[in-house]
């Protein structure tokens, strides 16, 4: 499959490129073509060290999206707008995967009289960094992204609970469960396949796109659990 990774030069993009580059055609998207090309060459070199002759390429985000069948959005929530606007004309009938988690440091989400509010954590007990899910107006990042897509593009939300460092470490078998949300079973099945392409990962159907908030909000929880309990890069497994 031809997979574009928007923001593919970043933390989580690297892991996807290295894992899927062994089997699929990967196109790294970036705001800067030269950066994307350099990073693609670096990823090819890593894979060559593992005996894989990968042909990962790099280009700008829009060209990457145009060339691919599947587009991974691996950009931070507050940086999404201009990129989504730019790719909208070239992603008709394509599958878009959001891994995006909207979260804030040392802020907490509350709902007062039906209004969303993000407030600083006041308690003196919180003397370390703490992350909170920062619920967007639509309910989740996935539902916000849905509003930015053409009607015939199919959005799937997945991979939110995968730590970037471990994804990029090809020595590691990742015995994780991956929650997948979306409204099209056809698109979800394709994403299930991409999950299974990564050693030991198991895809689990979480439900329609409206359920994405539940899986997105697990990421700040996992980060906080790790930070407060001397653990590193924890993920999720249903047993
Ligand atoms: N890190 C994780 O462990 C992890 C796990 C699960 C989900 N996620 C989600 O994955 C997404 C990416 O996370 P990350 O940690 O990989 O992020 P990151 O490394 O900080 O950024 C990813 C890429 O975004 C691009 N970027 C930076 N500023 C931008 C801007 N103003 N406009 C457009 N693009 C910009 C950069 O690419 P260029 O400079 O090349 O354009 C950068 O390499 C986030 O939504 C996060 O919630 C992350």
Tab-separated table of C-alpha atoms and ligand atoms in Angstrom:
chain	number	residue	atom	x	y	z
A	1	UNK	CA	0.000	0.000	0.000
A	2	UNK	CA	1.090	3.600	-0.541
A	3	UNK	CA	1.088	5.331	2.848
A	4	UNK	CA	1.777	9.029	3.406
A	5	UNK	CA	2.835	10.088	6.889
A	6	UNK	CA	2.084	13.777	7.403
A	7	UNK	CA	4.529	15.060	10.000
A	8	UNK	CA	6.506	11.911	9.215
A	9	UNK	CA	9.729	13.621	10.296
A	10	UNK	CA	8.531	13.654	13.922
A	11	UNK	CA	8.565	11.282	16.901
A	12	UNK	CA	5.694	8.940	16.087
A	13	UNK	CA	6.087	9.292	12.304
A	14	UNK	CA	9.538	7.734	12.519
A	15	UNK	CA	8.215	4.565	14.135
A	16	UNK	CA	5.450	4.124	11.548
A	17	UNK	CA	7.925	4.657	8.701
A	18	UNK	CA	10.393	2.112	10.102
A	19	UNK	CA	7.745	-0.496	10.869
A	20	UNK	CA	5.688	-0.186	7.671
A	21	UNK	CA	8.657	0.678	5.438
A	22	UNK	CA	9.569	-3.008	5.559
A	23	UNK	CA	6.391	-3.919	3.679
A	24	UNK	CA	4.678	-0.818	2.243
A	25	UNK	CA	5.589	2.185	0.103
A	26	UNK	CA	6.089	5.049	2.575
A	27	UNK	CA	6.054	8.740	1.668
A	28	UNK	CA	7.224	11.130	4.390
A	29	UNK	CA	5.355	14.450	4.416
A	30	UNK	CA	6.813	17.621	5.885
A	31	UNK	CA	6.475	21.384	5.605
A	32	UNK	CA	9.962	21.315	4.055
A	33	UNK	CA	10.784	19.034	1.126
A	34	UNK	CA	14.514	18.951	1.913
A	35	UNK	CA	13.879	17.933	5.513
A	36	UNK	CA	11.528	15.159	4.356
A	37	UNK	CA	14.094	13.887	1.848
A	38	UNK	CA	16.880	13.859	4.434
A	39	UNK	CA	14.732	12.077	7.003
A	40	UNK	CA	13.540	9.514	4.425
A	41	UNK	CA	17.178	8.742	3.565
A	42	UNK	CA	17.930	8.342	7.280
A	43	UNK	CA	15.020	5.901	7.720
A	44	UNK	CA	16.174	3.899	4.661
A	45	UNK	CA	19.611	3.647	6.225
A	46	UNK	CA	18.184	2.343	9.513
A	47	UNK	CA	16.171	-0.282	7.642
A	48	UNK	CA	19.194	-1.245	5.522
A	49	UNK	CA	20.934	-2.064	8.821
A	50	UNK	CA	18.188	-4.632	9.399
A	51	UNK	CA	18.542	-6.082	5.894
A	52	UNK	CA	15.526	-4.299	4.371
A	53	UNK	CA	15.859	-2.486	1.060
A	54	UNK	CA	13.172	0.147	1.724
A	55	UNK	CA	12.333	2.867	-0.764
A	56	UNK	CA	10.981	5.505	1.622
A	57	UNK	CA	10.717	8.918	-0.052
A	58	UNK	CA	10.140	12.423	1.289
A	59	UNK	CA	8.226	15.415	-0.019
A	60	UNK	CA	5.844	18.185	1.134
A	61	UNK	CA	2.685	17.199	3.022
A	62	UNK	CA	0.341	17.951	0.114
A	63	UNK	CA	2.287	15.949	-2.482
A	64	UNK	CA	2.650	13.079	-0.021
A	65	UNK	CA	-1.125	13.016	0.547
A	66	UNK	CA	-1.783	13.239	-3.201
A	67	UNK	CA	0.479	10.277	-4.001
A	68	UNK	CA	-0.824	7.950	-1.276
A	69	UNK	CA	-3.921	5.765	-0.783
A	70	UNK	CA	-3.727	6.008	3.005
A	71	UNK	CA	-2.734	9.140	4.904
A	72	UNK	CA	-1.559	9.138	8.525
A	73	UNK	CA	-2.001	12.450	10.323
A	74	UNK	CA	0.953	12.547	12.754
A	75	UNK	CA	0.933	16.220	13.679
A	76	UNK	CA	0.081	17.865	16.999
A	77	UNK	CA	-3.534	18.864	17.465
A	78	UNK	CA	-2.964	22.639	17.586
A	79	UNK	CA	-0.845	22.526	14.395
A	80	UNK	CA	-3.355	20.650	12.243
A	81	UNK	CA	-5.527	23.366	10.684
A	82	UNK	CA	-3.326	24.683	7.825
A	83	UNK	CA	-2.101	21.188	6.882
A	84	UNK	CA	-5.627	19.747	6.698
A	85	UNK	CA	-6.791	22.717	4.624
A	86	UNK	CA	-3.887	22.223	2.212
A	87	UNK	CA	-4.469	18.494	1.686
A	88	UNK	CA	-8.287	18.662	1.442
A	89	UNK	CA	-8.386	18.990	-2.377
A	90	UNK	CA	-6.197	15.892	-2.901
A	91	UNK	CA	-7.660	13.345	-0.467
A	92	UNK	CA	-11.040	12.501	-1.997
A	93	UNK	CA	-11.918	8.789	-1.614
A	94	UNK	CA	-8.852	8.133	0.540
A	95	UNK	CA	-8.459	6.659	4.016
A	96	UNK	CA	-7.180	9.061	6.640
A	97	UNK	CA	-5.811	7.757	9.958
A	98	UNK	CA	-5.698	10.121	12.917
A	99	UNK	CA	-3.285	9.325	15.737
A	100	UNK	CA	-3.824	12.813	17.146
A	101	UNK	CA	-4.304	13.316	20.885
A	102	UNK	CA	-5.399	16.749	22.104
A	103	UNK	CA	-3.805	17.216	25.515
A	104	UNK	CA	-2.513	19.987	27.744
A	105	UNK	CA	0.228	20.104	30.343
A	106	UNK	CA	-0.791	20.978	33.910
A	107	UNK	CA	-4.277	21.934	32.788
A	108	UNK	CA	-7.484	20.086	33.484
A	109	UNK	CA	-10.655	19.747	31.442
A	110	UNK	CA	-13.943	20.508	33.189
A	111	UNK	CA	-17.488	20.819	31.981
A	112	UNK	CA	-19.423	23.577	33.762
A	113	UNK	CA	-23.081	23.975	32.869
A	114	UNK	CA	-22.505	22.236	29.557
A	115	UNK	CA	-19.525	24.458	28.669
A	116	UNK	CA	-16.043	23.103	28.020
A	117	UNK	CA	-13.366	24.788	30.072
A	118	UNK	CA	-9.676	24.082	30.481
A	119	UNK	CA	-8.342	25.273	33.838
A	120	UNK	CA	-4.922	25.101	35.531
A	121	UNK	CA	-4.502	22.316	38.085
A	122	UNK	CA	-4.509	24.073	41.467
A	123	UNK	CA	-3.643	21.317	43.912
A	124	UNK	CA	-0.225	21.560	45.577
A	125	UNK	CA	0.024	17.768	45.256
A	126	UNK	CA	0.680	18.260	41.510
A	127	UNK	CA	4.273	19.357	41.792
A	128	UNK	CA	5.317	17.420	38.689
A	129	UNK	CA	4.196	17.683	35.085
A	130	UNK	CA	0.706	16.331	34.555
A	131	UNK	CA	-1.119	15.832	31.270
A	132	UNK	CA	-4.848	16.095	30.739
A	133	UNK	CA	-7.068	15.283	27.777
A	134	UNK	CA	-8.195	18.581	26.334
A	135	UNK	CA	-11.558	17.831	24.784
A	136	UNK	CA	-12.187	19.752	21.547
A	137	UNK	CA	-15.640	21.236	20.848
A	138	UNK	CA	-16.573	18.303	18.578
A	139	UNK	CA	-15.715	15.796	21.344
A	140	UNK	CA	-12.391	14.462	20.042
A	141	UNK	CA	-9.557	15.343	17.689
A	142	UNK	CA	-10.918	12.735	15.274
A	143	UNK	CA	-14.322	14.413	15.134
A	144	UNK	CA	-12.659	17.806	14.571
A	145	UNK	CA	-10.560	16.300	11.754
A	146	UNK	CA	-13.690	14.756	10.244
A	147	UNK	CA	-15.078	18.282	9.776
A	148	UNK	CA	-11.951	19.228	7.776
A	149	UNK	CA	-12.241	16.329	5.286
A	150	UNK	CA	-14.099	16.004	1.977
A	151	UNK	CA	-17.345	14.009	2.382
A	152	UNK	CA	-15.997	10.943	0.582
A	153	UNK	CA	-12.761	10.592	2.587
A	154	UNK	CA	-12.961	7.941	5.329
A	155	UNK	CA	-11.467	8.689	8.712
A	156	UNK	CA	-10.208	6.084	11.177
A	157	UNK	CA	-8.740	6.936	14.597
A	158	UNK	CA	-6.065	4.574	15.945
A	159	UNK	CA	-2.584	4.121	17.456
A	160	UNK	CA	-3.043	6.834	20.151
A	161	UNK	CA	-1.630	4.650	22.920
A	162	UNK	CA	1.614	3.637	21.154
A	163	UNK	CA	4.747	5.258	22.633
A	164	UNK	CA	6.877	6.738	19.826
A	165	UNK	CA	10.233	5.589	21.223
A	166	UNK	CA	9.248	1.944	21.377
A	167	UNK	CA	7.572	2.067	17.964
A	168	UNK	CA	10.849	3.309	16.464
A	169	UNK	CA	12.900	0.639	18.231
A	170	UNK	CA	12.888	-2.273	15.807
A	171	UNK	CA	14.411	-4.554	18.421
A	172	UNK	CA	11.121	-4.476	20.343
A	173	UNK	CA	8.114	-6.716	19.868
A	174	UNK	CA	5.119	-4.560	20.789
A	175	UNK	CA	2.607	-6.685	22.651
A	176	UNK	CA	-0.018	-3.930	22.652
A	177	UNK	CA	-3.713	-3.636	21.928
A	178	UNK	CA	-4.608	-0.883	19.481
A	179	UNK	CA	-8.066	0.673	19.740
A	180	UNK	CA	-9.543	1.508	16.342
A	181	UNK	CA	-12.558	3.832	15.856
A	182	UNK	CA	-14.334	4.672	12.632
A	183	UNK	CA	-17.615	4.664	10.768
A	184	UNK	CA	-16.611	2.467	7.831
A	185	UNK	CA	-15.916	-1.221	8.473
A	186	UNK	CA	-14.044	-1.391	5.144
A	187	UNK	CA	-11.558	1.310	6.276
A	188	UNK	CA	-11.289	-0.165	9.770
A	189	UNK	CA	-10.377	-3.579	8.300
A	190	UNK	CA	-7.544	-1.947	6.343
A	191	UNK	CA	-6.278	-0.306	9.536
A	192	UNK	CA	-6.592	-3.628	11.412
A	193	UNK	CA	-4.212	-5.021	8.770
A	194	UNK	CA	-1.743	-2.188	9.325
A	195	UNK	CA	-1.861	-2.863	13.076
A	196	UNK	CA	-1.116	-6.557	12.466
A	197	UNK	CA	1.833	-5.584	10.251
A	198	UNK	CA	3.579	-4.401	13.442
A	199	UNK	CA	4.945	-7.338	15.416
A	200	UNK	CA	2.588	-8.578	18.163
A	201	UNK	CA	0.124	-5.683	17.947
A	202	UNK	CA	-3.554	-6.611	18.133
A	203	UNK	CA	-6.292	-4.379	16.671
A	204	UNK	CA	-9.495	-3.982	18.698
A	205	UNK	CA	-12.656	-2.413	17.323
A	206	UNK	CA	-13.652	0.333	19.770
A	207	UNK	CA	-16.687	1.595	17.848
A	208	UNK	CA	-17.714	4.457	15.586
A	209	UNK	CA	-15.812	7.726	15.324
A	210	UNK	CA	-17.970	9.248	18.080
A	211	UNK	CA	-16.168	6.972	20.572
A	212	UNK	CA	-12.705	8.354	19.702
A	213	UNK	CA	-12.586	10.615	22.792
A	214	UNK	CA	-12.401	7.546	25.016
A	215	UNK	CA	-9.336	6.146	23.294
A	216	UNK	CA	-7.653	9.561	22.761
A	217	UNK	CA	-8.017	10.364	26.454
A	218	UNK	CA	-6.079	7.246	27.466
A	219	UNK	CA	-2.793	8.736	26.199
A	220	UNK	CA	-2.395	11.433	28.877
A	221	UNK	CA	-3.417	8.808	31.450
A	222	UNK	CA	-0.625	6.471	30.265
A	223	UNK	CA	1.944	9.301	30.339
A	224	UNK	CA	0.940	10.291	33.881
A	225	UNK	CA	0.989	6.690	35.105
A	226	UNK	CA	4.504	6.256	33.698
A	227	UNK	CA	5.806	9.536	35.139
A	228	UNK	CA	4.389	8.971	38.629
A	229	UNK	CA	5.358	5.312	38.960
A	230	UNK	CA	8.890	5.220	37.576
A	231	UNK	CA	7.811	3.492	34.388
A	232	UNK	CA	8.724	4.422	30.823
A	233	UNK	CA	6.705	4.561	27.605
A	234	UNK	CA	3.793	2.428	28.799
A	235	UNK	CA	1.034	1.206	26.497
A	236	UNK	CA	-2.192	-0.749	26.698
A	237	UNK	CA	-3.254	-4.408	26.741
A	238	UNK	CA	-6.754	-5.737	27.484
A	239	UNK	CA	-6.630	-9.000	29.444
B	1	LIG	N1	4.861	10.956	20.448
B	1	LIG	C1	4.097	9.935	20.783
B	1	LIG	O1	4.535	9.019	21.532
B	1	LIG	C2	2.674	9.846	20.265
B	1	LIG	C3	1.928	8.690	20.536
B	1	LIG	C4	0.620	8.605	20.028
B	1	LIG	C5	0.074	9.660	19.312
B	1	LIG	N2	0.830	10.779	19.090
B	1	LIG	C6	0.225	11.886	18.327
B	1	LIG	O2	0.960	11.998	17.106
B	1	LIG	C7	1.015	13.359	16.713
B	1	LIG	C8	2.473	13.726	16.473
B	1	LIG	O3	3.176	13.607	17.685
B	1	LIG	P1	4.770	13.695	17.683
B	1	LIG	O4	5.220	13.511	19.075
B	1	LIG	O5	5.305	12.824	16.614
B	1	LIG	O6	4.947	15.230	17.254
B	1	LIG	P2	6.260	16.050	16.860
B	1	LIG	O7	7.417	15.129	16.674
B	1	LIG	O8	6.404	17.169	17.804
B	1	LIG	O9	5.798	16.703	15.479
B	1	LIG	C9	5.514	15.948	14.309
B	1	LIG	C10	5.802	16.795	13.091
B	1	LIG	O10	4.890	17.874	13.005
B	1	LIG	C11	5.423	18.853	12.132
B	1	LIG	N3	5.119	20.197	12.631
B	1	LIG	C12	5.698	20.860	13.664
B	1	LIG	N4	5.131	22.082	13.803
B	1	LIG	C13	4.184	22.172	12.831
B	1	LIG	C14	3.274	23.191	12.437
B	1	LIG	N5	3.220	24.373	13.066
B	1	LIG	N6	2.461	22.948	11.398
B	1	LIG	C15	2.509	21.763	10.719
B	1	LIG	N7	3.364	20.770	11.032
B	1	LIG	C16	4.176	20.976	12.084
B	1	LIG	C17	6.944	18.612	12.114
B	1	LIG	O11	7.282	18.191	10.795
B	1	LIG	P3	7.968	19.169	9.732
B	1	LIG	O12	8.821	20.162	10.489
B	1	LIG	O13	8.817	18.211	8.955
B	1	LIG	O14	6.868	19.780	8.964
B	1	LIG	C18	7.154	17.487	13.102
B	1	LIG	O15	8.199	16.611	12.740
B	1	LIG	C19	0.369	14.179	17.824
B	1	LIG	O16	-0.942	14.528	17.452
B	1	LIG	C20	0.352	13.232	19.023
B	1	LIG	O17	-0.766	13.463	19.862
B	1	LIG	C21	2.104	10.882	19.535
